[in-house]
mmCIF file of C-alpha atoms in Angstrom:
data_model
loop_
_atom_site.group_PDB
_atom_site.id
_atom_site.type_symbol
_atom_site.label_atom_id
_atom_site.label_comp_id
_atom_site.label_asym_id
_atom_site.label_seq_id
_atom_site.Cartn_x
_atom_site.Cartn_y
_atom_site.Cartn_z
ATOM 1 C CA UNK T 139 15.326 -14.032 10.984
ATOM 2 C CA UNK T 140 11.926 -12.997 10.596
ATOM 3 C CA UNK T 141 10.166 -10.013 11.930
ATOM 4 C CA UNK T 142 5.906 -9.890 12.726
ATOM 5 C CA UNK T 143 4.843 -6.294 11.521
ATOM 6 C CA UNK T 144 1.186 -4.519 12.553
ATOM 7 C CA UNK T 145 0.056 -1.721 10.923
ATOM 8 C CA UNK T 146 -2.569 -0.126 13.107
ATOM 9 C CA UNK T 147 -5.045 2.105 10.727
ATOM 10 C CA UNK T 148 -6.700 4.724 13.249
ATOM 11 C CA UNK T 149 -8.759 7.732 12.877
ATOM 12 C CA UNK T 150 -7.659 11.065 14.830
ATOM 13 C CA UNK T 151 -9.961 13.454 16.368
ATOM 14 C CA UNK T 152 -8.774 17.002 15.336
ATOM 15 C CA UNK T 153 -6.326 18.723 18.393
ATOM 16 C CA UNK T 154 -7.495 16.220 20.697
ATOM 17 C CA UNK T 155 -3.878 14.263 21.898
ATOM 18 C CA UNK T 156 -5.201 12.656 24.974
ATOM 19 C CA UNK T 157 -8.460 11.454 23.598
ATOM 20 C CA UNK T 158 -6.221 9.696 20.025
ATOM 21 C CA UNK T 159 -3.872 8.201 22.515
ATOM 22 C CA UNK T 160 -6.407 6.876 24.366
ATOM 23 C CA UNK T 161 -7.697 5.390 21.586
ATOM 24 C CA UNK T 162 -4.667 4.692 19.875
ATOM 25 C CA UNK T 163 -3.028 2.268 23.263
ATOM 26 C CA UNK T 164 -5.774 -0.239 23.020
ATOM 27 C CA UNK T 165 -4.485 -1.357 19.430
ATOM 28 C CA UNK T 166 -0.616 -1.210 19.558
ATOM 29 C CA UNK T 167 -1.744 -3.475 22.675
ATOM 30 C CA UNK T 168 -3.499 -5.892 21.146
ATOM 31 C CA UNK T 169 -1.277 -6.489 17.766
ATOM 32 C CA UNK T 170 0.636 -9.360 18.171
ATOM 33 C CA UNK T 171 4.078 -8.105 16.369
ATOM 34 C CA UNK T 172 7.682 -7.661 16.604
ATOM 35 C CA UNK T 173 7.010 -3.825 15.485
ATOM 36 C CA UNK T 174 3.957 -1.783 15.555
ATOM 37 C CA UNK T 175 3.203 1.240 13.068
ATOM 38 C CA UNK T 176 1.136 4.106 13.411
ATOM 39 C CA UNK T 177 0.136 6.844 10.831
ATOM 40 C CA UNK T 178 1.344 10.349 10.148
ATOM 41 C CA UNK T 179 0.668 12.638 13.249
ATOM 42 C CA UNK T 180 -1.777 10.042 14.897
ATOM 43 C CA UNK T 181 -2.236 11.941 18.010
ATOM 44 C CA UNK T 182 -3.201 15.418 16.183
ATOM 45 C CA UNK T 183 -4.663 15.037 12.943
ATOM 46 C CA UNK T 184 -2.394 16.711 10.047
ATOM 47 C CA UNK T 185 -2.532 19.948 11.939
ATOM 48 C CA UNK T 186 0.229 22.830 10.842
ATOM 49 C CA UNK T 187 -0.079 24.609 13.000
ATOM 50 C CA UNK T 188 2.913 25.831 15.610
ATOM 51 C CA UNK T 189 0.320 25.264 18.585
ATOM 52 C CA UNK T 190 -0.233 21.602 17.586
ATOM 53 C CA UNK T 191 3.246 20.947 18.209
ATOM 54 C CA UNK T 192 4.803 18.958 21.401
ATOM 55 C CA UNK T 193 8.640 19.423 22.498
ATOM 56 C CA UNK T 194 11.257 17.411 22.221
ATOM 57 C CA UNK T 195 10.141 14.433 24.671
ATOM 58 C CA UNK T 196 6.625 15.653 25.022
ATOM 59 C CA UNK T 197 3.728 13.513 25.763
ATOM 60 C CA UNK T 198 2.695 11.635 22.766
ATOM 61 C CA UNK T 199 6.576 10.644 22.626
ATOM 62 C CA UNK T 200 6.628 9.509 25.816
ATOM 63 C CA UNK T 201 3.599 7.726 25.250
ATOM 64 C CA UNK T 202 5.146 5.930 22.665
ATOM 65 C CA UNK T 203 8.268 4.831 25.215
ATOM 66 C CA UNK T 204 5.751 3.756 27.338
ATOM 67 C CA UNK T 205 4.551 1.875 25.448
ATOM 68 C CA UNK T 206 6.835 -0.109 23.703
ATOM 69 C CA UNK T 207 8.243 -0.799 27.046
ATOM 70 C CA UNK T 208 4.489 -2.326 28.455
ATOM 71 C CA UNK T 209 3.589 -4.095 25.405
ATOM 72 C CA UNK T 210 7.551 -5.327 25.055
ATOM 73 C CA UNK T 211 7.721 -4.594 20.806
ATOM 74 C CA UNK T 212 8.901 -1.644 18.643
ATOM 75 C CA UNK T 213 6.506 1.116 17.746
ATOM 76 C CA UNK T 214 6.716 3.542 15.021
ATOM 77 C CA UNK T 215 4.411 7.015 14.274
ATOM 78 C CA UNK T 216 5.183 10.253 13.296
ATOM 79 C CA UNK T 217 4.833 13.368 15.941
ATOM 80 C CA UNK T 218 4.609 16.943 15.741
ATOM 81 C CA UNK T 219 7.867 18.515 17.347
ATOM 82 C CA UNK T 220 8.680 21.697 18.431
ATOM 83 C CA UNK T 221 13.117 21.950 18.971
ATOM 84 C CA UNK T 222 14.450 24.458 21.380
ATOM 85 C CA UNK T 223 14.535 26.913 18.909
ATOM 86 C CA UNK T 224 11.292 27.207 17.521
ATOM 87 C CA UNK T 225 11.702 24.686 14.973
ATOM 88 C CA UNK T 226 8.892 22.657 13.587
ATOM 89 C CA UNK T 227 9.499 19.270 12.575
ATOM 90 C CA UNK T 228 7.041 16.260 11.733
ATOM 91 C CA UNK T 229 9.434 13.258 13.337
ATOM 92 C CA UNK T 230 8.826 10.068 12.472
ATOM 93 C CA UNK T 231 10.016 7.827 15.996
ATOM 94 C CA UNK T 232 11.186 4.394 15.953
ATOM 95 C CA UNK T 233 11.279 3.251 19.673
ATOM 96 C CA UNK T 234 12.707 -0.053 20.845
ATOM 97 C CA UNK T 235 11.143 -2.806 23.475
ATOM 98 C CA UNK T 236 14.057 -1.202 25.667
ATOM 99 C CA UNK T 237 12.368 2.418 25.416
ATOM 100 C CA UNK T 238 15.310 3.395 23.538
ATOM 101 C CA UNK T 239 14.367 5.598 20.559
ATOM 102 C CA UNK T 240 15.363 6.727 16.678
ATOM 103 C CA UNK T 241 13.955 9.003 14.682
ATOM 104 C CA UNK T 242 13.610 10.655 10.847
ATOM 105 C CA UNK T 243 12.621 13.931 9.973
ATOM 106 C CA UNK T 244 10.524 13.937 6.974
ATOM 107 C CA UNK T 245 12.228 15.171 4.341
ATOM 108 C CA UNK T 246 9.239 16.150 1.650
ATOM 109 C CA UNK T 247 7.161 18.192 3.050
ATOM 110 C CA UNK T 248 4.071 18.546 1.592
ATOM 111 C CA UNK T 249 3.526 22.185 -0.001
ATOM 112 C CA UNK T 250 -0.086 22.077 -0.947
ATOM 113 C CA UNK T 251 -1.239 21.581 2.739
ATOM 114 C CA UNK T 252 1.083 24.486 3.959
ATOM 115 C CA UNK T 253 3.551 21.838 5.769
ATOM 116 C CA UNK T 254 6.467 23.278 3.553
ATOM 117 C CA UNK T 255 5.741 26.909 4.945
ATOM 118 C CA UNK T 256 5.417 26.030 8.470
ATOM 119 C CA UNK T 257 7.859 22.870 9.138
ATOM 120 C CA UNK T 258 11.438 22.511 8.239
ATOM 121 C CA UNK T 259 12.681 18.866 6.615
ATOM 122 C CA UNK T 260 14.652 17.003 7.690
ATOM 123 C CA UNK T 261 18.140 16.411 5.730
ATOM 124 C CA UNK T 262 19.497 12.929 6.472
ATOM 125 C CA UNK T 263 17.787 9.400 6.001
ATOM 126 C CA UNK T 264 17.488 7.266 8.208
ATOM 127 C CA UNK T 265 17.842 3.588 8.156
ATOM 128 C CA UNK T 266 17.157 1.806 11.512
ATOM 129 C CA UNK T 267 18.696 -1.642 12.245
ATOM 130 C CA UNK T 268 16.050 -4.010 14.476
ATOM 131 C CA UNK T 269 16.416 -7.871 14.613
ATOM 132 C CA UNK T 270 18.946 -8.142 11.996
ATOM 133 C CA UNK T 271 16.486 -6.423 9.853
ATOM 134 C CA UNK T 272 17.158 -2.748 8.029
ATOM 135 C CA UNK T 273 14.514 -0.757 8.060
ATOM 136 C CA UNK T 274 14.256 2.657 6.089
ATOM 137 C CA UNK T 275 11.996 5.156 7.525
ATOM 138 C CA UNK T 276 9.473 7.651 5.186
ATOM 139 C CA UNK T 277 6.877 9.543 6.136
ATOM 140 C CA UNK T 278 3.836 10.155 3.387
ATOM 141 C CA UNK T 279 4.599 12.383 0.719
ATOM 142 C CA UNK T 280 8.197 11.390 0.589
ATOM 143 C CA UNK T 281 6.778 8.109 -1.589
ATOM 144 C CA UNK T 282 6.332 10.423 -4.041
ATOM 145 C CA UNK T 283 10.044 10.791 -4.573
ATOM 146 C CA UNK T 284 11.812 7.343 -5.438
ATOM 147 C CA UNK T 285 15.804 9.423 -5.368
ATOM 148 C CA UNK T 286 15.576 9.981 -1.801
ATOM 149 C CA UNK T 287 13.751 6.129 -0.867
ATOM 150 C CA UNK T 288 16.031 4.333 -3.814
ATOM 151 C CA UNK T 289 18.070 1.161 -2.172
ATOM 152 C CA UNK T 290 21.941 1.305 -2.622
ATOM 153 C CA UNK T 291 22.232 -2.082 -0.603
ATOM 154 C CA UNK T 292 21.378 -0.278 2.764
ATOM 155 C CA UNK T 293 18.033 -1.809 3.661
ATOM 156 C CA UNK T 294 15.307 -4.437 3.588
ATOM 157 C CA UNK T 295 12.283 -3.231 4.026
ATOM 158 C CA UNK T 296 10.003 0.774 4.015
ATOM 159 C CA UNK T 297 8.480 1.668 6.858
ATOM 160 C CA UNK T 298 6.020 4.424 6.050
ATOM 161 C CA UNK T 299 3.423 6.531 8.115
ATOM 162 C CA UNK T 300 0.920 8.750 6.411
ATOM 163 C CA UNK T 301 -2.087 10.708 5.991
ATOM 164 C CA UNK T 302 -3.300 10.476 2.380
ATOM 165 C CA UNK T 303 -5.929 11.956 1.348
ATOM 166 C CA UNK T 304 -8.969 10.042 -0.473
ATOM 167 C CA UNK T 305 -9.072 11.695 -3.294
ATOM 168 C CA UNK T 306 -5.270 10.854 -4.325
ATOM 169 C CA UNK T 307 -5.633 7.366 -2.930
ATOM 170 C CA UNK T 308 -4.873 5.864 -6.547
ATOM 171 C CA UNK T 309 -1.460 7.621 -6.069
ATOM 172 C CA UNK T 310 -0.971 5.966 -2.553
ATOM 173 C CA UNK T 311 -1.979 2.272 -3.935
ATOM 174 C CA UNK T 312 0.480 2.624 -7.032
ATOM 175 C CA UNK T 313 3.634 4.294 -5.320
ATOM 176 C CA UNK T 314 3.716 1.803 -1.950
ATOM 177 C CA UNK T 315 3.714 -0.888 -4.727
ATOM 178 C CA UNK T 316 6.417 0.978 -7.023
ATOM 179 C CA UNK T 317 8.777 1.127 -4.522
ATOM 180 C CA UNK T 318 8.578 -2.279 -3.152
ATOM 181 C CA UNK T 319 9.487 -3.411 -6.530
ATOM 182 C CA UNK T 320 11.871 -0.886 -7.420
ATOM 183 C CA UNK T 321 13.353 -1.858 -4.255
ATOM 184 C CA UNK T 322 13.304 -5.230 -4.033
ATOM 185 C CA UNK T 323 12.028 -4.896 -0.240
ATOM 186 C CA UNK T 324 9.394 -5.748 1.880
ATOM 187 C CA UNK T 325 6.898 -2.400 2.236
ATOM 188 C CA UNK T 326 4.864 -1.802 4.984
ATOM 189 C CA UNK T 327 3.044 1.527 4.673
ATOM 190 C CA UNK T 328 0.340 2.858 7.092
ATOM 191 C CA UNK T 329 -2.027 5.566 6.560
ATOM 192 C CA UNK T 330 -4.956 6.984 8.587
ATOM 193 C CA UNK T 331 -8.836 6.548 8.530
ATOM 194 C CA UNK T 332 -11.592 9.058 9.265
ATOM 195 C CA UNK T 333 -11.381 12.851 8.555
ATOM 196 C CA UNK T 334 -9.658 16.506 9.514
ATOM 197 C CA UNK T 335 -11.742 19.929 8.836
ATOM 198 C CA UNK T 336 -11.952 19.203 5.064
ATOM 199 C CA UNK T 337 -10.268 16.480 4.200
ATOM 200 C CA UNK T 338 -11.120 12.632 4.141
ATOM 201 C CA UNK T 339 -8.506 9.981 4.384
ATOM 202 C CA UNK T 340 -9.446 6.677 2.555
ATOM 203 C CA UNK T 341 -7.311 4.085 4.637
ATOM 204 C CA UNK T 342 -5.812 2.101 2.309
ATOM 205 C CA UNK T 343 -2.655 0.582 4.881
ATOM 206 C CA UNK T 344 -1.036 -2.228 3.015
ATOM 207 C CA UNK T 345 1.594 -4.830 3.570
ATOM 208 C CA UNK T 346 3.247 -5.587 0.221
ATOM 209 C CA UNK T 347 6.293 -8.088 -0.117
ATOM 210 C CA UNK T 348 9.726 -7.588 -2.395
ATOM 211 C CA UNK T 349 7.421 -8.309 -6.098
ATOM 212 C CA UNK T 350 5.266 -5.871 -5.210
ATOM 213 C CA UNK T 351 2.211 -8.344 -4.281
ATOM 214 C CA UNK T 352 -0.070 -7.236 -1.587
ATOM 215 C CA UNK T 353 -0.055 -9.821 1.614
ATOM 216 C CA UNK T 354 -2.364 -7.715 3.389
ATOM 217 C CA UNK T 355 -4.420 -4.244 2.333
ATOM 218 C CA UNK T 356 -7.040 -2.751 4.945
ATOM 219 C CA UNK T 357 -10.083 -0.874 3.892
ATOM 220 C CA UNK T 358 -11.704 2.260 5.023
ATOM 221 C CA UNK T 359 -11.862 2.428 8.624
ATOM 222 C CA UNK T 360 -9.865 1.725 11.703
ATOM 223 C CA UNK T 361 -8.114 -1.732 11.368
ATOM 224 C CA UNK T 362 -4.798 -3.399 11.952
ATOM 225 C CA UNK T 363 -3.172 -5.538 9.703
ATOM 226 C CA UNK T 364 -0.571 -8.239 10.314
ATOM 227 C CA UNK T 365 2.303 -9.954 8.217
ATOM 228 C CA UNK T 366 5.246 -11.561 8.809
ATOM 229 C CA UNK T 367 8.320 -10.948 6.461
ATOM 230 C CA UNK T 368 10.736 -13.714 5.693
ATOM 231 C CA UNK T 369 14.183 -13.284 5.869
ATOM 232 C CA UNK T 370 15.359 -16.001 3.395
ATOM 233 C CA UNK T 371 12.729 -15.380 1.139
ATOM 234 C CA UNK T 372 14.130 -12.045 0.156
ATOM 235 C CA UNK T 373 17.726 -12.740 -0.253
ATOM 236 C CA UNK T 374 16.671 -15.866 -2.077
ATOM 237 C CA UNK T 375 14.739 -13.581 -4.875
ATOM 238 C CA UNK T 376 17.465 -10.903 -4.512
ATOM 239 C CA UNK T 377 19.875 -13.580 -5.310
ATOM 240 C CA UNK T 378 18.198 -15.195 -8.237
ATOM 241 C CA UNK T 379 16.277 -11.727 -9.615
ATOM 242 C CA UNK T 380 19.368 -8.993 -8.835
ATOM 243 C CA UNK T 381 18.132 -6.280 -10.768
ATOM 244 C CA UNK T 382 19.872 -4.277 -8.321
ATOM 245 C CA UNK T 383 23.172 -4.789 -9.403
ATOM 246 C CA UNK T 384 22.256 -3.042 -12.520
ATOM 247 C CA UNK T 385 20.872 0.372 -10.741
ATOM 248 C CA UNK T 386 22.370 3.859 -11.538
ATOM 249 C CA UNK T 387 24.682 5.077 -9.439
ATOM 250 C CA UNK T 388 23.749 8.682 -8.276
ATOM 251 C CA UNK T 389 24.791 11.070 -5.882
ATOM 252 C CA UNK T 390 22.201 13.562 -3.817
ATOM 253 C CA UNK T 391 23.215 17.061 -3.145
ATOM 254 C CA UNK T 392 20.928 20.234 -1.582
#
């Protein structure tokens, strides 16, 4: 009933795939966890551009497959993709022990670092179901936006990658708490150390339980943390704190 999650906090050398992978393995390796997360475009740095995307099934995917099937635990990271037609999308995978793989397409994308202009969102959440536990999957900016993450019974816990800048870390802190406790679920939101051409990313990865209350926050460089998220626990406070039952109803259009 209970379900180990690492958060792996790495840095990512600008267009260098191979090198951030390389990198990247010895961690998910070494985190002993049911699932393993990974932060925003780990394997590229937040590059827009069409040339730093892979297609469908490229490399850093597959890495990913491999990977989950070598270390035997779910692994989760957002990729650039390239579709058939031209299509840019930032793809969040969720890849089973078995190799098997989900995936979200981030739905916000973030205007004011030219993703909107270059990538298309995605349209549909997506809510993954691993060891009896229901995970919803977000990708950075779309904390910013508690419609599209708001729980209507569907799920237990966020699993978010980023890449958050440091100079809107105060933003990041507040809104992975605000939805927990919105929520009522277990968060667990990754975001990325070290720097792009430009920009510096403050770290920040936190594991923060169904009150809100941090059970584990890294700081500014490349780290993993661990928690383990308790089943009973959170029905028991859903049960006895529903707040939930008293949420709007709403309906989301385009």
């Amino acid at each position: 009933m209970n379900l180990r999650v690492s958060l792996c906090q790495t840095e990512a050398a600008w267009r260098d795939p191979i090198g951030n992978l390389r990198r990247a393995e010895p961690l998910v390796a070494a985190a002993a966890a049911d699932l393993v997360v990974l932060p925003e475009l780990f394997a590229t740095g937040f590059d827009v551009a069409a040339a730093a995307a892979e297609p469908e099934g490229g490399p850093v995917a597959d890495a990913l497959r491999g990977w989950a099937l070598r270390y035997g635990r779910a692994i989760a990271g957002s990729v650039a993709v390239r579709e058939a037609d031209g299509t840019l999308r930032n793809r969040m995978y969720f890849v089973r022990p078995s190799g098997e793989a989900e995936w979200y397409d981030k739905r916000h994308l973030f205007r004011p670092g030219g993703e909107a202009a270059a990538y298309a969102p995605g349209s549909e959440r997506r809510v993954v179901h691993y060891r009896g536990w229901r995970l919803l999957l977000l990708v950075c900016y779309d904390l910013r936006f508690p419609v599209w993450s708001r729980c209507r019974g569907d799920y237990d816990a966020i699993v978010c990658c980023a890449a958050w800048p440091a100079p809107r870390r105060a933003a990041w802190r507040t809104l992975v708490r605000a939805r927990a406790i919105e929520n009522q679920c277990y968060v667990a939101a990754v975001n990325r150390a070290g720097a792009d051409p430009g920009i510096v990313y403050a770290g920040d990865s936190a594991l923060v339980d169904f009150r809100g209350e941090t059970t584990a926050e890294a700081g500014c460089g490349v780290q993993t943390l661990t928690a383990t998220w308790d089943r009973e626990a959170l029905e028991a406070f859903r049960a006895r704190f529903p707040a939930w039952r008293d949420a709007d109803g709403f309906r989301l259009e385009e």
